[in-house]
Short mmCIF file of C-alpha atoms in Angstrom, two decimals:
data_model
loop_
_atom_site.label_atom_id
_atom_site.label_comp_id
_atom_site.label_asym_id
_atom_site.label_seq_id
_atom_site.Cartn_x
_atom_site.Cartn_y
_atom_site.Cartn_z
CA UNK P 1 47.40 171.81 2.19
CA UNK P 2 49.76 169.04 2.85
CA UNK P 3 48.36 165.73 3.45
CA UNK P 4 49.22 164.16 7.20
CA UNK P 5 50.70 160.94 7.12
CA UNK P 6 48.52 158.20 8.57
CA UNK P 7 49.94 157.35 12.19
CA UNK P 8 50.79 153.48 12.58
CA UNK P 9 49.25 153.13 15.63
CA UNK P 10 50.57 149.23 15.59
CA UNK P 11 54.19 150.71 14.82
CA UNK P 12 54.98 147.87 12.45
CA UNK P 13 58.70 148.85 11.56
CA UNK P 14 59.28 151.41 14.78
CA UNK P 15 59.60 151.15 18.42
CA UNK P 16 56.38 151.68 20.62
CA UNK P 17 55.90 155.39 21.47
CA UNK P 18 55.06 156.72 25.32
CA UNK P 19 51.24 156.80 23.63
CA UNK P 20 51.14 153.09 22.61
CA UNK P 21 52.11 152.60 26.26
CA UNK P 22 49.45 149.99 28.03
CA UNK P 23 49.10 149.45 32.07
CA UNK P 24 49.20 146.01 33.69
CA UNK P 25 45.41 145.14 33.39
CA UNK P 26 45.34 145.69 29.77
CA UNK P 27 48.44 143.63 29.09
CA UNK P 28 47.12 140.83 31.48
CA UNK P 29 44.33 140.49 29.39
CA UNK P 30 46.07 140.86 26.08
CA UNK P 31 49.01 137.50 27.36
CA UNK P 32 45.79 135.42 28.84
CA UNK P 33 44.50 135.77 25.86
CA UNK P 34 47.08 134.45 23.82
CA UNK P 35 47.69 131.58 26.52
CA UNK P 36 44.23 129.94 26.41
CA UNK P 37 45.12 128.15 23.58
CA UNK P 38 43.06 125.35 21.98
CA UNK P 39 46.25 122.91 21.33
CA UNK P 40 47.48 123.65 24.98
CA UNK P 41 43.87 121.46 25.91
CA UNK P 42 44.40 118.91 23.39
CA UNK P 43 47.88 118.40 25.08
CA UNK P 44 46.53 118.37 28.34
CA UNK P 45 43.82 115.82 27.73
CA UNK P 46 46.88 113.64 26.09
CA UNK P 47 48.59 114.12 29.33
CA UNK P 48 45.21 113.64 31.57
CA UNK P 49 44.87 110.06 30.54
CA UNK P 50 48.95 108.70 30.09
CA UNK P 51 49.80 109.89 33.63
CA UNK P 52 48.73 109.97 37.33
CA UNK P 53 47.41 112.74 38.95
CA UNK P 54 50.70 114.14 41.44
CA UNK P 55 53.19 113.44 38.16
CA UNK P 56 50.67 115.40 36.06
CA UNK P 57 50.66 118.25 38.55
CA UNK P 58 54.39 117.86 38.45
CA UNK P 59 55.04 117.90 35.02
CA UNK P 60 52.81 121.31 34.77
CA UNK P 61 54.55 122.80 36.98
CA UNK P 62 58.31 122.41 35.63
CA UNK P 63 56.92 122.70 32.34
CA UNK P 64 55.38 126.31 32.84
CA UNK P 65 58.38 126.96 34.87
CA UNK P 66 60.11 126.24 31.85
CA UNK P 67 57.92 128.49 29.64
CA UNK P 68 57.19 131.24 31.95
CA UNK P 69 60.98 132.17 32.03
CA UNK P 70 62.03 131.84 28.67
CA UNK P 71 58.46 134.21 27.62
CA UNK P 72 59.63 136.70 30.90
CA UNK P 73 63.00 136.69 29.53
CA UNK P 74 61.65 137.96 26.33
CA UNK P 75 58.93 139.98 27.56
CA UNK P 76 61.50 141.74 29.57
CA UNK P 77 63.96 142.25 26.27
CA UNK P 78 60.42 143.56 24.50
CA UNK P 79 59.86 146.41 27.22
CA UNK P 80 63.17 147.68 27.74
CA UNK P 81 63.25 148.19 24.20
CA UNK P 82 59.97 148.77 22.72
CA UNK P 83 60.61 146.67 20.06
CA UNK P 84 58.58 143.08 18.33
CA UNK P 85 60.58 139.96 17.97
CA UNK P 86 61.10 140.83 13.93
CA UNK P 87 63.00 144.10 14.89
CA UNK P 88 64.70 142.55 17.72
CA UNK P 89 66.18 140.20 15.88
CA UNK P 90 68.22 142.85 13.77
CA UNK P 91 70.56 143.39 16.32
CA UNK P 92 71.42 139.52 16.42
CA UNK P 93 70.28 138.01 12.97
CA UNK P 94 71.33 141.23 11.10
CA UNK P 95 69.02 143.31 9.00
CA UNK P 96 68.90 141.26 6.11
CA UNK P 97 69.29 137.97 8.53
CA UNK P 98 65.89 139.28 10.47
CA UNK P 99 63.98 138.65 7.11
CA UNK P 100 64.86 134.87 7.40
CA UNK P 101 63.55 135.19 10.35
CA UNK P 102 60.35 136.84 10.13
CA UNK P 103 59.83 134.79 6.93
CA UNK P 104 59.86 131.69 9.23
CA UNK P 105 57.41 132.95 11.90
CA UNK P 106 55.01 134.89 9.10
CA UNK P 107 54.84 131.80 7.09
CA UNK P 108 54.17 129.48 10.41
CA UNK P 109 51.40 131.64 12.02
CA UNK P 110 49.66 132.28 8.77
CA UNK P 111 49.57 128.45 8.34
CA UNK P 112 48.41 128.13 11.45
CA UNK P 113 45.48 130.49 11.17
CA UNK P 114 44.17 128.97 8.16
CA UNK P 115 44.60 124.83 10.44
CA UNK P 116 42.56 126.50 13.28
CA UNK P 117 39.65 128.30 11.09
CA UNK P 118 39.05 124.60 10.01
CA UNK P 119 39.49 123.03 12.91
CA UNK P 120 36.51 125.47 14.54
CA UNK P 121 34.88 125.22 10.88
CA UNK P 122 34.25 121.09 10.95
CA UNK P 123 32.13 120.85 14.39
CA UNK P 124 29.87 123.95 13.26
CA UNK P 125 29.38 122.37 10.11
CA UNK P 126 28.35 119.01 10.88
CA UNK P 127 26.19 120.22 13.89
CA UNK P 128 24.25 122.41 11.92
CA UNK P 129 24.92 120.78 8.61
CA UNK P 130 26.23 124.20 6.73
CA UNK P 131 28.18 123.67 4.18
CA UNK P 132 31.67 123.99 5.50
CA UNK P 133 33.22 127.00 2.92
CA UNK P 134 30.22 129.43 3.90
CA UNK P 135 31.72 128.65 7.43
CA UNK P 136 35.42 128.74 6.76
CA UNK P 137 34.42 132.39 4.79
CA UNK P 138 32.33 133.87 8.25
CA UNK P 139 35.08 132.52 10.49
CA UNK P 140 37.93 134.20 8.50
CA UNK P 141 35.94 137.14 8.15
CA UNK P 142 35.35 137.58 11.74
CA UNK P 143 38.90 136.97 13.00
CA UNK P 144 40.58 139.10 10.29
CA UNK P 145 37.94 142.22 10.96
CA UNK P 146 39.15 141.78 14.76
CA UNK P 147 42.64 141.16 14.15
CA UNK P 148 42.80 144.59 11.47
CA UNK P 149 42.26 146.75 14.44
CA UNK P 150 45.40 145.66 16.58
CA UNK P 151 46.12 145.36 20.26
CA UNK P 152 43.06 147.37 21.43
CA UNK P 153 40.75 145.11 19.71
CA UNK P 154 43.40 142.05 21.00
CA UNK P 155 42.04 143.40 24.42
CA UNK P 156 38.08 143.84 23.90
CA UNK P 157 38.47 140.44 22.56
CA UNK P 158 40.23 138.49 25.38
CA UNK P 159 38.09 140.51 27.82
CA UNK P 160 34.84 138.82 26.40
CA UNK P 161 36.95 135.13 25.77
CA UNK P 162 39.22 134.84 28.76
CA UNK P 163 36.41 134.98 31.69
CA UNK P 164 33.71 133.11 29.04
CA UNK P 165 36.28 130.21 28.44
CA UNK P 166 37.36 130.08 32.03
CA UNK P 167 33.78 129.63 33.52
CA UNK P 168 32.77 127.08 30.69
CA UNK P 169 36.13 125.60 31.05
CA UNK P 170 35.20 124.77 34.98
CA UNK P 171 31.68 124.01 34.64
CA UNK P 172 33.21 120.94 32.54
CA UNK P 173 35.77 120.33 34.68
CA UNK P 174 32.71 120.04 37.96
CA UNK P 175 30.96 117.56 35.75
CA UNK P 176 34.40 115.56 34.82
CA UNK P 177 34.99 115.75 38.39
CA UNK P 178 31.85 114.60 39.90
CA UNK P 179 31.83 111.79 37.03
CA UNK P 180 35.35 110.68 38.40
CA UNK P 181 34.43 110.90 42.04
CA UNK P 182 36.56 114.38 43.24
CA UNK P 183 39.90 114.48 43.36
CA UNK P 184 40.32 111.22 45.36
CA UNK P 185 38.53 109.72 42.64
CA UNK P 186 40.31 110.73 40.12
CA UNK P 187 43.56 110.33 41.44
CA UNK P 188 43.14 106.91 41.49
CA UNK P 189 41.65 106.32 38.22
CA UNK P 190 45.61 106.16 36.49
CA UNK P 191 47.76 104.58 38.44
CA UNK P 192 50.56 103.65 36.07
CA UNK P 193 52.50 106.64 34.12
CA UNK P 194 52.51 105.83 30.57
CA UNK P 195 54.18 108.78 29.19
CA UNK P 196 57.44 109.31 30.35
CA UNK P 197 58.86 112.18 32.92
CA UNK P 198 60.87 113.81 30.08
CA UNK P 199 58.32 113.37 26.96
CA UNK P 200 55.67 114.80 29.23
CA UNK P 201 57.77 118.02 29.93
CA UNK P 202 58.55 118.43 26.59
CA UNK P 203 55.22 118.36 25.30
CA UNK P 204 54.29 120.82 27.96
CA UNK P 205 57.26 123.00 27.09
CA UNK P 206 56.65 122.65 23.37
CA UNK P 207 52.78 123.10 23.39
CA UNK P 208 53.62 126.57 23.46
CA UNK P 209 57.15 127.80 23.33
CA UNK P 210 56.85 128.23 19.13
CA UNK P 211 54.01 130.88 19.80
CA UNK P 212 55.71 131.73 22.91
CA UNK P 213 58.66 133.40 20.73
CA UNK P 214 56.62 135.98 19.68
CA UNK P 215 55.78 137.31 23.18
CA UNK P 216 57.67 140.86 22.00
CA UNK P 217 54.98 141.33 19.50
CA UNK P 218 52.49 142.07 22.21
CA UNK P 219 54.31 143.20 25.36
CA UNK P 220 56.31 145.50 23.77
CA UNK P 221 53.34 147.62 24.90
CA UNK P 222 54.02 147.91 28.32
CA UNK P 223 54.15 150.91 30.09
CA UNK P 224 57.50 148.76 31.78
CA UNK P 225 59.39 145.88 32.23
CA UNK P 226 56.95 145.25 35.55
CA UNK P 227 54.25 145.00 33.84
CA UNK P 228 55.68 143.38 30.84
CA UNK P 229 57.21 140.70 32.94
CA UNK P 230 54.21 140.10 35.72
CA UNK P 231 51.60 139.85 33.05
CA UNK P 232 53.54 137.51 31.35
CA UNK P 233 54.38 134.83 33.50
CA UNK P 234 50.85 135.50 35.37
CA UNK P 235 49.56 134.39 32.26
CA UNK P 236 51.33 131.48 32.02
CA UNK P 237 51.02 129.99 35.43
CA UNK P 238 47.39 131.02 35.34
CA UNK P 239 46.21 130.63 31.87
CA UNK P 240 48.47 128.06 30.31
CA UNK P 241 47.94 125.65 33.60
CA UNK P 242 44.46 126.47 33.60
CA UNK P 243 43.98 125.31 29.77
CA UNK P 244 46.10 122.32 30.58
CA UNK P 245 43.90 121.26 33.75
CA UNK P 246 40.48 121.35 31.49
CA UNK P 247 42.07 118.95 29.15
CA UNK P 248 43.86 117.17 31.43
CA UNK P 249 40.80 116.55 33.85
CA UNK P 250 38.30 116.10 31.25
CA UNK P 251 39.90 113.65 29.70
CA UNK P 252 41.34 111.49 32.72
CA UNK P 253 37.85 111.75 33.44
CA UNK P 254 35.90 110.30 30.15
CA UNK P 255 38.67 108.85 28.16
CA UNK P 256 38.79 111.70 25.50
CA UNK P 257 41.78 113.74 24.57
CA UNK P 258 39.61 117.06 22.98
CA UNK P 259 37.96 119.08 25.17
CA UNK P 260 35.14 120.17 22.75
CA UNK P 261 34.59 116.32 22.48
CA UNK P 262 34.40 115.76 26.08
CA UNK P 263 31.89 118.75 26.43
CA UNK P 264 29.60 117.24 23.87
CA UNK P 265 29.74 113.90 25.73
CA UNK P 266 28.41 116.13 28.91
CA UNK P 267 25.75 117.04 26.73
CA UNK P 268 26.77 120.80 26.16
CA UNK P 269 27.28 120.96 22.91
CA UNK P 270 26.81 124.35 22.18
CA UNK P 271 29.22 125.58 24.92
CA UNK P 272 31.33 122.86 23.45
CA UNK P 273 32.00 124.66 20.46
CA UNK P 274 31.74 128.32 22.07
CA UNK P 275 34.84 127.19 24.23
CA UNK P 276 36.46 126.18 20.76
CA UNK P 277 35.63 129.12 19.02
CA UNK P 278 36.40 131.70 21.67
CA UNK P 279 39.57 129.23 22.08
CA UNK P 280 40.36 129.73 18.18
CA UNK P 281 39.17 132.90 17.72
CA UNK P 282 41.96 134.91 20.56
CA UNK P 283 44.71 132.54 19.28
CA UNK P 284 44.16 133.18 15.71
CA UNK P 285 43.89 137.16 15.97
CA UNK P 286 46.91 136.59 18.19
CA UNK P 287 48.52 134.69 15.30
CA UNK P 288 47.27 136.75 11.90
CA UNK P 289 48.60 139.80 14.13
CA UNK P 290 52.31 138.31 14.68
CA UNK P 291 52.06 137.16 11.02
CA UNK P 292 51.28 140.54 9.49
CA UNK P 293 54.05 142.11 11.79
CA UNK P 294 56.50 139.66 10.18
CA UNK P 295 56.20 140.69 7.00
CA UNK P 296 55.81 144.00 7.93
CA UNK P 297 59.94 143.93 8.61
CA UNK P 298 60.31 142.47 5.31
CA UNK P 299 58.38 144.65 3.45
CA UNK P 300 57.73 147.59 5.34
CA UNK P 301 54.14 147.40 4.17
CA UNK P 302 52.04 148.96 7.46
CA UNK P 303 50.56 145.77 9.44
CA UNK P 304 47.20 146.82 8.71
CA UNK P 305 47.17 146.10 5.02
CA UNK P 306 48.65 142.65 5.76
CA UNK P 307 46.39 141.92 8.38
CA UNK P 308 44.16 141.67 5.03
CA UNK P 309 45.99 139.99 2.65
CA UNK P 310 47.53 137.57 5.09
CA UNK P 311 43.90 136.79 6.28
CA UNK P 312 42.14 136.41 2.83
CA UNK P 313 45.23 134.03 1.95
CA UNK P 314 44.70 131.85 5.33
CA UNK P 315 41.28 131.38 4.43
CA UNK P 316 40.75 130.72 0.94
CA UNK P 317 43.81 127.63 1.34
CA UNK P 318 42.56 126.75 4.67
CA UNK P 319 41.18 123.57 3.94
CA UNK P 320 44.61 122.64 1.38
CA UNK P 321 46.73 123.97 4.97
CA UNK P 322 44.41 121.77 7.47
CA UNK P 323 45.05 118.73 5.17
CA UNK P 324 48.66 118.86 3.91
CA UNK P 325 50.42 121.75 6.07
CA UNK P 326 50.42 120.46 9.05
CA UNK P 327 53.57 118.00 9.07
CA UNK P 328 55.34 121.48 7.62
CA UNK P 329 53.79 123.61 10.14
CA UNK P 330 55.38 121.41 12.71
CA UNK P 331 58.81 121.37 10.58
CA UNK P 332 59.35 125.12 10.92
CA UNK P 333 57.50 125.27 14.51
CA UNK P 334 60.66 123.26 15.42
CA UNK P 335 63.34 126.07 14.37
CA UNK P 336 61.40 128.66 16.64
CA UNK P 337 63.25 128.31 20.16
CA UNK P 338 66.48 128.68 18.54
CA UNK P 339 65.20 131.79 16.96
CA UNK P 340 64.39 133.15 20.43
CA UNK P 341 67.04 131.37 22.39
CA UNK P 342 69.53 133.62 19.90
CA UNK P 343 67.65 136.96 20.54
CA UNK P 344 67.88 136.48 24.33
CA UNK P 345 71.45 136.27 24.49
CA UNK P 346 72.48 138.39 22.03
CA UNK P 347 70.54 141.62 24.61
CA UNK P 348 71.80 140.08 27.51
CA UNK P 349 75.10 138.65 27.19
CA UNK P 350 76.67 139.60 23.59
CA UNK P 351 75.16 143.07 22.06
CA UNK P 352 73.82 144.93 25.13
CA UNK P 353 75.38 148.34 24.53
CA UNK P 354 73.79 148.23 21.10
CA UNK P 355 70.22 147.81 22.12
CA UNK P 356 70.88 151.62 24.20
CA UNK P 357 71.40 153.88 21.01
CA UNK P 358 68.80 155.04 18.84
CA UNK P 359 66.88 152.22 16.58
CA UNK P 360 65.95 154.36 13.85
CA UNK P 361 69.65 155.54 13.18
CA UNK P 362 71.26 152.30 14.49
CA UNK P 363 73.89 150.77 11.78
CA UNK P 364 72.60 147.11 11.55
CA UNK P 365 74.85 144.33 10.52
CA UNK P 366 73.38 143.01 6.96
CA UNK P 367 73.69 140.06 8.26
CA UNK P 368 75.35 138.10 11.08
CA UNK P 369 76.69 134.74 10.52
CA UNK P 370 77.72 133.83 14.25
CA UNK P 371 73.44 133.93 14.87
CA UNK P 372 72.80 131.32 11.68
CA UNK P 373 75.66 129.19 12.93
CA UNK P 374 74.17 129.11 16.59
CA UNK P 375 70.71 128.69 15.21
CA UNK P 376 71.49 126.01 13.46
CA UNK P 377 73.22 124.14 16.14
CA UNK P 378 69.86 124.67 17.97
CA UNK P 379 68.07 123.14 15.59
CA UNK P 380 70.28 120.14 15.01
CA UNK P 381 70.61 119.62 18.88
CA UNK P 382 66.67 119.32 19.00
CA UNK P 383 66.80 115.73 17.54
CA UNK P 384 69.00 114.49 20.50
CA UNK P 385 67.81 112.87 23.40
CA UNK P 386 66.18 115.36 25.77
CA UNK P 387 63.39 117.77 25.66
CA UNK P 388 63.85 119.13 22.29
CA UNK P 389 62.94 122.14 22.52
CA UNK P 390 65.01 122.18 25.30
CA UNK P 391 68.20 121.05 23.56
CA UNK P 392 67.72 123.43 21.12
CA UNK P 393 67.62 127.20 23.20
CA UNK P 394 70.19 125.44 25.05
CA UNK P 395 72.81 124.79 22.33
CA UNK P 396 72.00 128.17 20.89
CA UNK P 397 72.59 130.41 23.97
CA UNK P 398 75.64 128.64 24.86
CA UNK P 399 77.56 128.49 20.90
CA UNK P 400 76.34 131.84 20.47
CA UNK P 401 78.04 133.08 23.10
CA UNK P 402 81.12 131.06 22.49
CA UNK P 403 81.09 131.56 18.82
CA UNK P 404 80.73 135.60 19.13
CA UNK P 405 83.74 135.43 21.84
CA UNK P 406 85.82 133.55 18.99
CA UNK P 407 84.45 135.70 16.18
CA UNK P 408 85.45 138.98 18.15
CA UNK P 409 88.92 138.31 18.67
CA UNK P 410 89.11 136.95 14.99
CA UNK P 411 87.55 139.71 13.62
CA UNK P 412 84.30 138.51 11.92
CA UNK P 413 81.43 139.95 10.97
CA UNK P 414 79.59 141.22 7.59
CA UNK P 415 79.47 144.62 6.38
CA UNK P 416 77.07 146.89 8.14
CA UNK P 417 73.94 148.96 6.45
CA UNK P 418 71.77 151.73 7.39
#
């Protein structure tokens, strides 16, 4: 008897099938999940104590703004086509081109996995005083098991995290109230903005718009562009603000930027580092997921397997990534919005026709040099004054356009493959 082939139920290198499909709950559950995001606090409690209260509700507001359209946009792209921001980026980067690509994002959210184990790793070890590699090996353990099974363990997970990190997240944010005297109170305890209008968009905007890039990866799931769409910028304006307001509140309130810290001040020190964990925990399976699909497109190894290898990696160099990656980590976190910035406007202004015929039989450019040009005018336009991040989907969208207009007419373009 013939042996079946195992069905990739996470369709690594394929489009999502009608039986992969997931309704608006699950999907909701699966983006606030990925939104409640321990670095979003940490920027929020930055923000909390360098501005006043209306400019900080301000600032959140244009900021998410910000971030809720460009994740719709691509949410939107993801559901249309059933397709994860590696194999999207085919039809713009080129086949070969989507490698450099996914090499980029694989190699960031791997990094980043391995940062946040420690991160979580340091306050359970000094609490308890265990030595900190048997905690770095249970942590990476636990997130890689949970991360191996895909997007239906994505969404048992943020079904336990989301509701448990929102109701510790506001019992802090009572005490940090009550501390500060309500809302009156605390209103008046900055009175002077510190951070400027523009830096304090940008770190709003660029808390998240790196991780926000790889939005595809998950909502390619949904049953349609509704839900895709709704989920996604419902997470956002409900998850992202509500992860900013913890920080932000807690630390107007007692001086302190981390929320864990500000917990522990309140006396809660276990729920301090439950919030982290649960915090760490939905990012990172978020993150080893995306990773693992990355590299799927390069080597067409099924996601599973490098949910493994990608994980066991992360963890053993964990402590080498948490104290010399970083400063890299940001470096390449940097060339992300141009990367996404050159997949939006490729579907919906360059390549649309393209994106209607069948994937698997779809003649792919090897590699197109009109994205790489774009991209890298993104990337260079990010250290100009401005938001950065900003700058940079802006200068891609726009010379992307213009350069394929110029490139069409002058005939350019590499030689396609299969």
């Amino acid at each position: 008897m013939a042996k079946t082939k195992a069905v990739d139920h996470d369709y690594s290198i394929t489009p999502v099938g009608k039986e992969g499909k997931k309704g608006f709950f699950s999907m909701l559950v699966i983006m606030m999940g990925f939104t409640f995001y321990t670095g979003t606090m940490l920027t929020g409690g930055q923000l909390g104590v360098g501005l006043t209260f209306k400019t900080l509700l301000t600032v959140l507001l244009i900021g998410d703004l910000i971030l809720g359209t460009y994740t719709a946009l691509l949410a939107y792209i993801s559901s249309k086509t059933s397709l994860s921001t590696h194999l999207l980026a085919r039809y713009s980067f080129g086949k070969v081109g989507s490698y450099f690509v996914s090499g980029i994002l694989g190699i960031t959210q791997v990094g980043w996995f391995g940062v946040s184990i420690v991160m979580l790793a340091l306050p359970i070890s000094k609490t308890w005083n265990i030595p900190i590699w048997i905690v770095i090996a249970v942590l990476g353990l636990l997130m890689t098991s949970t991360a191996y099974f895909g997007v239906k363990s994505l969404a048992i997970l943020s079904f336990i995290a989301v509701p448990s990190i929102a109701i510790l997240g506001c019992y802090s944010t009572g005490i940090s109230l009550s501390q500060a005297g309500g809302f009156s109170g605390l209103a008046e305890m900055t009175t002077v903005n510190t951070i400027g209008m523009t830096t304090a968009i940008g770190m709003v905007v660029g808390s998240f718009i790196s991780g926000g890039t790889l939005t595809p990866d998950f909502t390619r799931f949904s049953n349609n562009s509704r839900t895709a769409v709704v989920s996604t910028v419902a997470a956002f304006f409900i998850g992202n603000i509500l992860m900013f307001s913890f920080g932000a509140i807690g630390g107007l309130a007692t001086g302190m930027a981390d929320i864990s810290d500000v917990m522990i001040s309140q006396g809660l020190v276990l729920s301090g580092i439950v919030i982290l964990g649960l915090n760490i925990w939905t990012t990172n399976d978020n993150t080893i997921y995306a990773a693992s699909l990355a590299f799927s497109n390069i080597t067409k190894i099924e996601k599973k397997k490098l949910v493994i290898v990608n994980g066991i990696i992360a963890t053993i160099f964990s402590m080498a990534l948490y104290n010399n990656f970083t400063s890299l980590l940001n470096f390449l976190s940097g060339f992300i919005p141009s990367l996404g910035a050159v997949i939006i406007t490729d579907f919906f202004f360059v390549n649309r026709k393209a994106y209607e015929e069948n994937f698997e039989s779809y003649s792919f450019k090897a590699v197109n040099p009109v994205a790489f040009i774009a991209f890298v005018l993104g990337v260079i336009s990010s250290y100009l004054p401005g938001i950065s991040c900003i700058n940079a989907v802006a200068v891609s969208m726009v010379s992307y356009v213009g350069i394929s207009f110029v490139a069409a007419h002058a005939h350019l373009g590499s030689k396609k493959v299969a």
